[in-house]
GROMACS .gro file of N, CA and C in nm:
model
  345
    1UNK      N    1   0.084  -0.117   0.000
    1UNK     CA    2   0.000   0.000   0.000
    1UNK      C    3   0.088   0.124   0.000
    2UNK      N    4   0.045   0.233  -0.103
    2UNK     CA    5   0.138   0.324  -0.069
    2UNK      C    6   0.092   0.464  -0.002
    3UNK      N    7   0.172   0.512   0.082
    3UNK     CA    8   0.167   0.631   0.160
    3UNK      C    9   0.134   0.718   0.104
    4UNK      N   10   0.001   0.757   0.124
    4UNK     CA   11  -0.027   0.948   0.120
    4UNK      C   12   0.004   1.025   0.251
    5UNK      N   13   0.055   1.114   0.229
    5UNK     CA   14   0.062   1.221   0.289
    5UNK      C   15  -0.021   1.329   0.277
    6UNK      N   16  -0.107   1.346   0.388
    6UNK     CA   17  -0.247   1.481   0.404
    6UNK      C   18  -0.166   1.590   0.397
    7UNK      N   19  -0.198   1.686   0.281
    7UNK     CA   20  -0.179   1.838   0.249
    7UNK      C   21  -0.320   1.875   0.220
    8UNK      N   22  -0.334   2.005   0.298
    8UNK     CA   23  -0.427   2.108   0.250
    8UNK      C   24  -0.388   2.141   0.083
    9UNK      N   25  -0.538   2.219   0.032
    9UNK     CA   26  -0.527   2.259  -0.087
    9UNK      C   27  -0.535   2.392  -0.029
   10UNK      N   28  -0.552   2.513  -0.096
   10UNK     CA   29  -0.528   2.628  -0.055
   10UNK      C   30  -0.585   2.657  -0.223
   11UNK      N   31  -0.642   2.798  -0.206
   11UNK     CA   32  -0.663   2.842  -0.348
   11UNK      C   33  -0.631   3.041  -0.331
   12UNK      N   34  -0.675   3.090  -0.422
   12UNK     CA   35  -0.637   3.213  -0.445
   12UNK      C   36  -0.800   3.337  -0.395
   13UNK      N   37  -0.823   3.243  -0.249
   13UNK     CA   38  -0.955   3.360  -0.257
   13UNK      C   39  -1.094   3.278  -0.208
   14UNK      N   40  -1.179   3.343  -0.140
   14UNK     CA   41  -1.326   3.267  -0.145
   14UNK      C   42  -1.380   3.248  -0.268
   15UNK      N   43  -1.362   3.322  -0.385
   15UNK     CA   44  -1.420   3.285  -0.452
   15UNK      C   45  -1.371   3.162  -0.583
   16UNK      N   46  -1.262   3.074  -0.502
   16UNK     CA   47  -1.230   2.984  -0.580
   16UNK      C   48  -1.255   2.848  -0.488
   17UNK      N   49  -1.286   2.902  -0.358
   17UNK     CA   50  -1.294   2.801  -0.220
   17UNK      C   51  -1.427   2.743  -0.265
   18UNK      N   52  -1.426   2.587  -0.193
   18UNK     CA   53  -1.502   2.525  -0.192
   18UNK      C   54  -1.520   2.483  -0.006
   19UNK      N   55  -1.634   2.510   0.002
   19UNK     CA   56  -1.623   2.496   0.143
   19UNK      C   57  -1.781   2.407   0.223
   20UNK      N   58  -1.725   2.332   0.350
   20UNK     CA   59  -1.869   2.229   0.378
   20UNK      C   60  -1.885   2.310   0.457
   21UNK      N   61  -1.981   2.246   0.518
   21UNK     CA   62  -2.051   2.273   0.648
   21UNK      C   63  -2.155   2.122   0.667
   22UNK      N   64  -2.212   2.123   0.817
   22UNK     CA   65  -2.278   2.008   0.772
   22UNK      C   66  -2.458   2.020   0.741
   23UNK      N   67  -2.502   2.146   0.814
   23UNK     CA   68  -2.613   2.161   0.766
   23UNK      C   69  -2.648   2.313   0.803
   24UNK      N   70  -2.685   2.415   0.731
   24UNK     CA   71  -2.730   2.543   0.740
   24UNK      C   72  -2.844   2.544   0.874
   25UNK      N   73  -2.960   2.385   0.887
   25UNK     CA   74  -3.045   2.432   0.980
   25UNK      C   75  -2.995   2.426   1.142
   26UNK      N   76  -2.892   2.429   1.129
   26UNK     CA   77  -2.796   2.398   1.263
   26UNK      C   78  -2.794   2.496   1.343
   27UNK      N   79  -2.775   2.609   1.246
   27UNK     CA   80  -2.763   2.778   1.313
   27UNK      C   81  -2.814   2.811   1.340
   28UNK      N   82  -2.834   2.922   1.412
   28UNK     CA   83  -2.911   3.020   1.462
   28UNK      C   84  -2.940   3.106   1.370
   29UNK      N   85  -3.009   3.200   1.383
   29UNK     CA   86  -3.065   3.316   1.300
   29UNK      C   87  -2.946   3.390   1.224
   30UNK      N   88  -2.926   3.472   1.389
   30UNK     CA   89  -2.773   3.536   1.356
   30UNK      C   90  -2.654   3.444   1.257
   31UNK      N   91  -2.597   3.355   1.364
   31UNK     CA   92  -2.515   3.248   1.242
   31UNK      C   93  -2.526   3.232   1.141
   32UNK      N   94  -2.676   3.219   1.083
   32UNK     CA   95  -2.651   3.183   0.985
   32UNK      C   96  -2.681   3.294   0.845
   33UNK      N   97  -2.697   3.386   0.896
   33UNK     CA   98  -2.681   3.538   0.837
   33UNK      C   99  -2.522   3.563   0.829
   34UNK      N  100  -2.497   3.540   0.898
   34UNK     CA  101  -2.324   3.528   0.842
   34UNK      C  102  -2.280   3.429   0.783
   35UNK      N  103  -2.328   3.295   0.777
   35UNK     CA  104  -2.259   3.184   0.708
   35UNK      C  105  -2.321   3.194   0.550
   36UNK      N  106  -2.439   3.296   0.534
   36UNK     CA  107  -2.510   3.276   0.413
   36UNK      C  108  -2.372   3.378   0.326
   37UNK      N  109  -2.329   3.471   0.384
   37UNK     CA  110  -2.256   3.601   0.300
   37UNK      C  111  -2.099   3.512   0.302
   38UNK      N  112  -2.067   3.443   0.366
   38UNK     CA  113  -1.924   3.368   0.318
   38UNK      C  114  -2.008   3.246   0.219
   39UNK      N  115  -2.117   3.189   0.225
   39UNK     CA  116  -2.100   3.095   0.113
   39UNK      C  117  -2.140   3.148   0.003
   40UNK      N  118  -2.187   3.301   0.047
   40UNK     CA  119  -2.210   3.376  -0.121
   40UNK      C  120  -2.121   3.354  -0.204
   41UNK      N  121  -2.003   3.359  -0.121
   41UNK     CA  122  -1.904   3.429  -0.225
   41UNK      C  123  -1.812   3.322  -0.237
   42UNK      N  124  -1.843   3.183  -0.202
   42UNK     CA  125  -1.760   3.089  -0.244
   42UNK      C  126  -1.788   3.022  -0.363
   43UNK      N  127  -1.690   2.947  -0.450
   43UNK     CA  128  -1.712   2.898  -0.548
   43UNK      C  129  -1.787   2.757  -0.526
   44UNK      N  130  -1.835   2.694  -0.429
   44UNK     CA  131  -1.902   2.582  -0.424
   44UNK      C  132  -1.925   2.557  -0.275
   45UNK      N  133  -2.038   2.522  -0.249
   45UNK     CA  134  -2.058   2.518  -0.108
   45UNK      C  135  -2.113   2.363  -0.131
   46UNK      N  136  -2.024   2.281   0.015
   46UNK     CA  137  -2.171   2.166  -0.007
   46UNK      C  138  -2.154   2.142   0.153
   47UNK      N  139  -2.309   2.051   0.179
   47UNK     CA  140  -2.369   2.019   0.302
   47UNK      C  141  -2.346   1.835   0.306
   48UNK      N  142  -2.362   1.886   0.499
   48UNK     CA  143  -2.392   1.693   0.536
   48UNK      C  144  -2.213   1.659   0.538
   49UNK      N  145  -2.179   1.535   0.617
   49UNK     CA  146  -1.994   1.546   0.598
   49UNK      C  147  -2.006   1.517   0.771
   50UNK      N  148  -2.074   1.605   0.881
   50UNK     CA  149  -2.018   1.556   0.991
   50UNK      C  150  -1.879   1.639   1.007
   51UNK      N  151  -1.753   1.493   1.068
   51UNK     CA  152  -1.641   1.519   1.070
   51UNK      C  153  -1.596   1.477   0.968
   52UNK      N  154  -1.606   1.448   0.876
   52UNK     CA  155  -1.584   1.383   0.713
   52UNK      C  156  -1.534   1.525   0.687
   53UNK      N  157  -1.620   1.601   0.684
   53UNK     CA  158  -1.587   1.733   0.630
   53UNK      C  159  -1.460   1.746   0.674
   54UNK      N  160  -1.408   1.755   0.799
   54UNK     CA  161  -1.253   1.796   0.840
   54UNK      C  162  -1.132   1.721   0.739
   55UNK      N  163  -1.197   1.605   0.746
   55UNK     CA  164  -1.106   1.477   0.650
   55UNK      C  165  -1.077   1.532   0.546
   56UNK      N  166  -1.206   1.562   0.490
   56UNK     CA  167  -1.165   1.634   0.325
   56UNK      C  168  -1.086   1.746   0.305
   57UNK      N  169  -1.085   1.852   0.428
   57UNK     CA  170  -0.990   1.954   0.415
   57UNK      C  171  -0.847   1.900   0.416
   58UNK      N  172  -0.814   1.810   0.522
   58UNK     CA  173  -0.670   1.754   0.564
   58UNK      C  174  -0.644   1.714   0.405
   59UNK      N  175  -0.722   1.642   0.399
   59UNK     CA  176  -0.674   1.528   0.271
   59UNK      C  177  -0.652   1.645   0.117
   60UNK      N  178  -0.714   1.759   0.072
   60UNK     CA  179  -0.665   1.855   0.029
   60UNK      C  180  -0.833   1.858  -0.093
   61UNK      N  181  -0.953   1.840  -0.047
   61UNK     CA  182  -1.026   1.775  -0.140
   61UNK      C  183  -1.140   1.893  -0.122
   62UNK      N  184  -1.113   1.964   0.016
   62UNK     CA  185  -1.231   2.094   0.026
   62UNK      C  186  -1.129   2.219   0.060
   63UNK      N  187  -1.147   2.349   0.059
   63UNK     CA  188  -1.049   2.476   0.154
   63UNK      C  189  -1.095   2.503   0.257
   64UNK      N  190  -1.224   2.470   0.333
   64UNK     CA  191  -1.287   2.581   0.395
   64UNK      C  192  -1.424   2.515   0.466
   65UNK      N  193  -1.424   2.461   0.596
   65UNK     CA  194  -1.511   2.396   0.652
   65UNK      C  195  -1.574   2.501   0.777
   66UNK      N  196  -1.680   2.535   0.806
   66UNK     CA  197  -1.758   2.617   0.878
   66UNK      C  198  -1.876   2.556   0.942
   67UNK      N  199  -1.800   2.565   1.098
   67UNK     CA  200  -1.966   2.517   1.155
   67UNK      C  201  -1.974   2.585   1.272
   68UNK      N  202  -2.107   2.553   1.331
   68UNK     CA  203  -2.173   2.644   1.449
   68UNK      C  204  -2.144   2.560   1.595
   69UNK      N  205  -2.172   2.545   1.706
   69UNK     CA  206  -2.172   2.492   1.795
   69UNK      C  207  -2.165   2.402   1.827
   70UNK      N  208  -2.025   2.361   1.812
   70UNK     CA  209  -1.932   2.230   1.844
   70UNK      C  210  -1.862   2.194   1.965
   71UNK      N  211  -1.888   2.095   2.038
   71UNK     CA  212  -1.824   2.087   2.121
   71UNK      C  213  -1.721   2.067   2.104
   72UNK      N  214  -1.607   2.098   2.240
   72UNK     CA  215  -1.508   2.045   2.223
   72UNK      C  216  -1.461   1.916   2.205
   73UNK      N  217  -1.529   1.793   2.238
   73UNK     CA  218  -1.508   1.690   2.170
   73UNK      C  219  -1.518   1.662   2.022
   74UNK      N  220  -1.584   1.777   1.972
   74UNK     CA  221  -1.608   1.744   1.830
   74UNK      C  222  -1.487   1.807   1.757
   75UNK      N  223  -1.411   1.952   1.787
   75UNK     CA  224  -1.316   1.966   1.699
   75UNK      C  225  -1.161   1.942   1.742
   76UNK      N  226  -1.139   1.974   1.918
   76UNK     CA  227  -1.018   1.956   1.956
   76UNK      C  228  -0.884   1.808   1.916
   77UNK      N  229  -0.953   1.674   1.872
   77UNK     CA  230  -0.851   1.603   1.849
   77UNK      C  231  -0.833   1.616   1.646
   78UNK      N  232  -0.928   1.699   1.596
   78UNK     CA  233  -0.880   1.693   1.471
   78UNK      C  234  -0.853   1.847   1.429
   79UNK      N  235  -0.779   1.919   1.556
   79UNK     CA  236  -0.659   2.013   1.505
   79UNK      C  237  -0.550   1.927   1.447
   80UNK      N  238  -0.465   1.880   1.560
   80UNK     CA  239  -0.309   1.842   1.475
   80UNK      C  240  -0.330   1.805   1.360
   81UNK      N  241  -0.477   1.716   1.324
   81UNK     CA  242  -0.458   1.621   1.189
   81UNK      C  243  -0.486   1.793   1.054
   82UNK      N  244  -0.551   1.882   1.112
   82UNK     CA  245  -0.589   1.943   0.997
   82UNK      C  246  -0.434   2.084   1.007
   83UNK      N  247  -0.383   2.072   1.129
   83UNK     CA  248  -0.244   2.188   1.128
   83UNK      C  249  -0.109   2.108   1.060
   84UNK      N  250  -0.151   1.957   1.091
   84UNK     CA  251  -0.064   1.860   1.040
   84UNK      C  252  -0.050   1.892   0.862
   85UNK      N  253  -0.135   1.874   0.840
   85UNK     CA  254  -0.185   1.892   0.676
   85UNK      C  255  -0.127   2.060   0.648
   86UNK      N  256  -0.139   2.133   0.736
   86UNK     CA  257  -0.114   2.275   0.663
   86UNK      C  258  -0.231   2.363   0.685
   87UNK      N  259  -0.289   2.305   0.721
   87UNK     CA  260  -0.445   2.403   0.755
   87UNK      C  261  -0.422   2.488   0.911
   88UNK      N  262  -0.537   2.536   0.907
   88UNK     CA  263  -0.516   2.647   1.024
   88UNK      C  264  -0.650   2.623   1.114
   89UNK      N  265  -0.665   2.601   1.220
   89UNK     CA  266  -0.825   2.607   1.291
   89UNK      C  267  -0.811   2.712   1.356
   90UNK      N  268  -0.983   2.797   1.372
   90UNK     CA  269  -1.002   2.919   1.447
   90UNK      C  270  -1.140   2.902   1.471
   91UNK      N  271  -1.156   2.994   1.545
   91UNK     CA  272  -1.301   3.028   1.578
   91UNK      C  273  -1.309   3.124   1.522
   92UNK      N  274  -1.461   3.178   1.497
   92UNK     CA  275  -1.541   3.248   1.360
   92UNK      C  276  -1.508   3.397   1.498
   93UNK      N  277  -1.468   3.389   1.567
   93UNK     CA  278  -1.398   3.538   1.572
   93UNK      C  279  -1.245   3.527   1.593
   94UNK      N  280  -1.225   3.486   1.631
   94UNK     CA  281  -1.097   3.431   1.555
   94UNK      C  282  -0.947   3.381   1.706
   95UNK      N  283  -1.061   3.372   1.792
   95UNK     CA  284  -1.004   3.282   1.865
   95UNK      C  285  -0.944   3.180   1.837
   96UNK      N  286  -0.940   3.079   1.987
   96UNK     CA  287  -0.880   2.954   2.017
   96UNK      C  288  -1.039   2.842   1.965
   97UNK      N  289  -1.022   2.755   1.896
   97UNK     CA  290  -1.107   2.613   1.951
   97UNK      C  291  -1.104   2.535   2.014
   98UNK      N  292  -1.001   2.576   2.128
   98UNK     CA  293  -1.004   2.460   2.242
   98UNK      C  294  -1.107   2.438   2.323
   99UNK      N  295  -1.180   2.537   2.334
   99UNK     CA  296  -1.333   2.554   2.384
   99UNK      C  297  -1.458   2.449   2.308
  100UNK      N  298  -1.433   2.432   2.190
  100UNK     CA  299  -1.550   2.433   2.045
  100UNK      C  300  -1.588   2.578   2.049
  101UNK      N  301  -1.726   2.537   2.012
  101UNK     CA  302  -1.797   2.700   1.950
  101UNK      C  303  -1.823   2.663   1.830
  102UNK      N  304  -1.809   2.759   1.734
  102UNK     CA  305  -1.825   2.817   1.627
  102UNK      C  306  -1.654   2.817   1.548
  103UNK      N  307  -1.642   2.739   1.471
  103UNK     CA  308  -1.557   2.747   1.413
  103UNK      C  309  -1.506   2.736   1.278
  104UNK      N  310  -1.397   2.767   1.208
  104UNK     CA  311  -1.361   2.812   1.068
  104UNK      C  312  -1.246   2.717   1.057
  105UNK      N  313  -1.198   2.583   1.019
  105UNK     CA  314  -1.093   2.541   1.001
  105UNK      C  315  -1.057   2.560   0.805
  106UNK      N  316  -0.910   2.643   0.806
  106UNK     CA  317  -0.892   2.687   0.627
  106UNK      C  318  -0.748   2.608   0.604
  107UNK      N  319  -0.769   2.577   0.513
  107UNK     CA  320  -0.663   2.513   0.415
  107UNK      C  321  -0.533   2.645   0.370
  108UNK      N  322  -0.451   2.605   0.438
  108UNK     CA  323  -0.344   2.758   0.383
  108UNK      C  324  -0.389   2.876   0.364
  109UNK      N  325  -0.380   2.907   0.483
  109UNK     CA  326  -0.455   3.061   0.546
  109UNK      C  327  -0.401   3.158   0.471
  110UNK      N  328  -0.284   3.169   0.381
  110UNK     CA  329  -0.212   3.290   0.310
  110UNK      C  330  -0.290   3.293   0.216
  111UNK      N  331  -0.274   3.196   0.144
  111UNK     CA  332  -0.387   3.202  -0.011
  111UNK      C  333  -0.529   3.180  -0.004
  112UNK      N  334  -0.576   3.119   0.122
  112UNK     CA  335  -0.761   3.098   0.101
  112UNK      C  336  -0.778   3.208   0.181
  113UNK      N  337  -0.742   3.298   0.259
  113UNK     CA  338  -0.823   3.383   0.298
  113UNK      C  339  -0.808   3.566   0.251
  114UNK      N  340  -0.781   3.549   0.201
  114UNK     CA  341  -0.770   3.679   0.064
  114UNK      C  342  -0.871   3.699   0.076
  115UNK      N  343  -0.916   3.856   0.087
  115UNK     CA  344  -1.048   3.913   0.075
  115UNK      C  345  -1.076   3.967  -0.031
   0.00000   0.00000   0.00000
């Protein structure tokens, strides 16, 4: 069997990002008034994924995974795998996720997050 190695993809911008989430009815009002104006402007949004979604960022197959109220069991052991890869995790203000919350994990923060 041969070895892959997980790299983020990274692109030139939201509007080349492809980004999950796992379901829009998750949010809140507010939340999701902000999650609607970042997936405006992405080049492909898709739903459903779970923690799959994180996988696909590591593995280099999405840029840009966004979700609402996560516990900390849900994102804290798949930092290293997605900082491992090259990606960056934050919270949607741009904290720590050691808490959970609300969080933004991006595939090569220099090139995907260009405004």
């Amino acid at each position: 069997m041969t070895e892959r190695k997980l790299a983020t993809r990274g692109c030139h911008g939201l509007a080349q990002a492809t980004l999950m989430t796992t379901s829009p009815l998750l949010y809140t009002a507010s939340k999701l008034t902000a999650f609607r104006r970042v997936e405006a402007r992405a080049r492909l949004s898709r739903y459903g994924g779970d923690c799959y979604a994180f996988a696909m960022l590591a593995a280099g197959h999405v840029n840009c995974v966004i979700e609402s109220g996560l516990q900390i069991y849900d994102i804290v052991p798949l930092v290293p795998i997605i900082e491992g890869a090259g990606g960056i995790v934050t919270c949607w203000d741009g904290g720590s996720p050691a808490k959970g919350g609300d969080v933004v994990p991006l595939a090569m923060p220099a090139r995907t997050t260009k405004r």
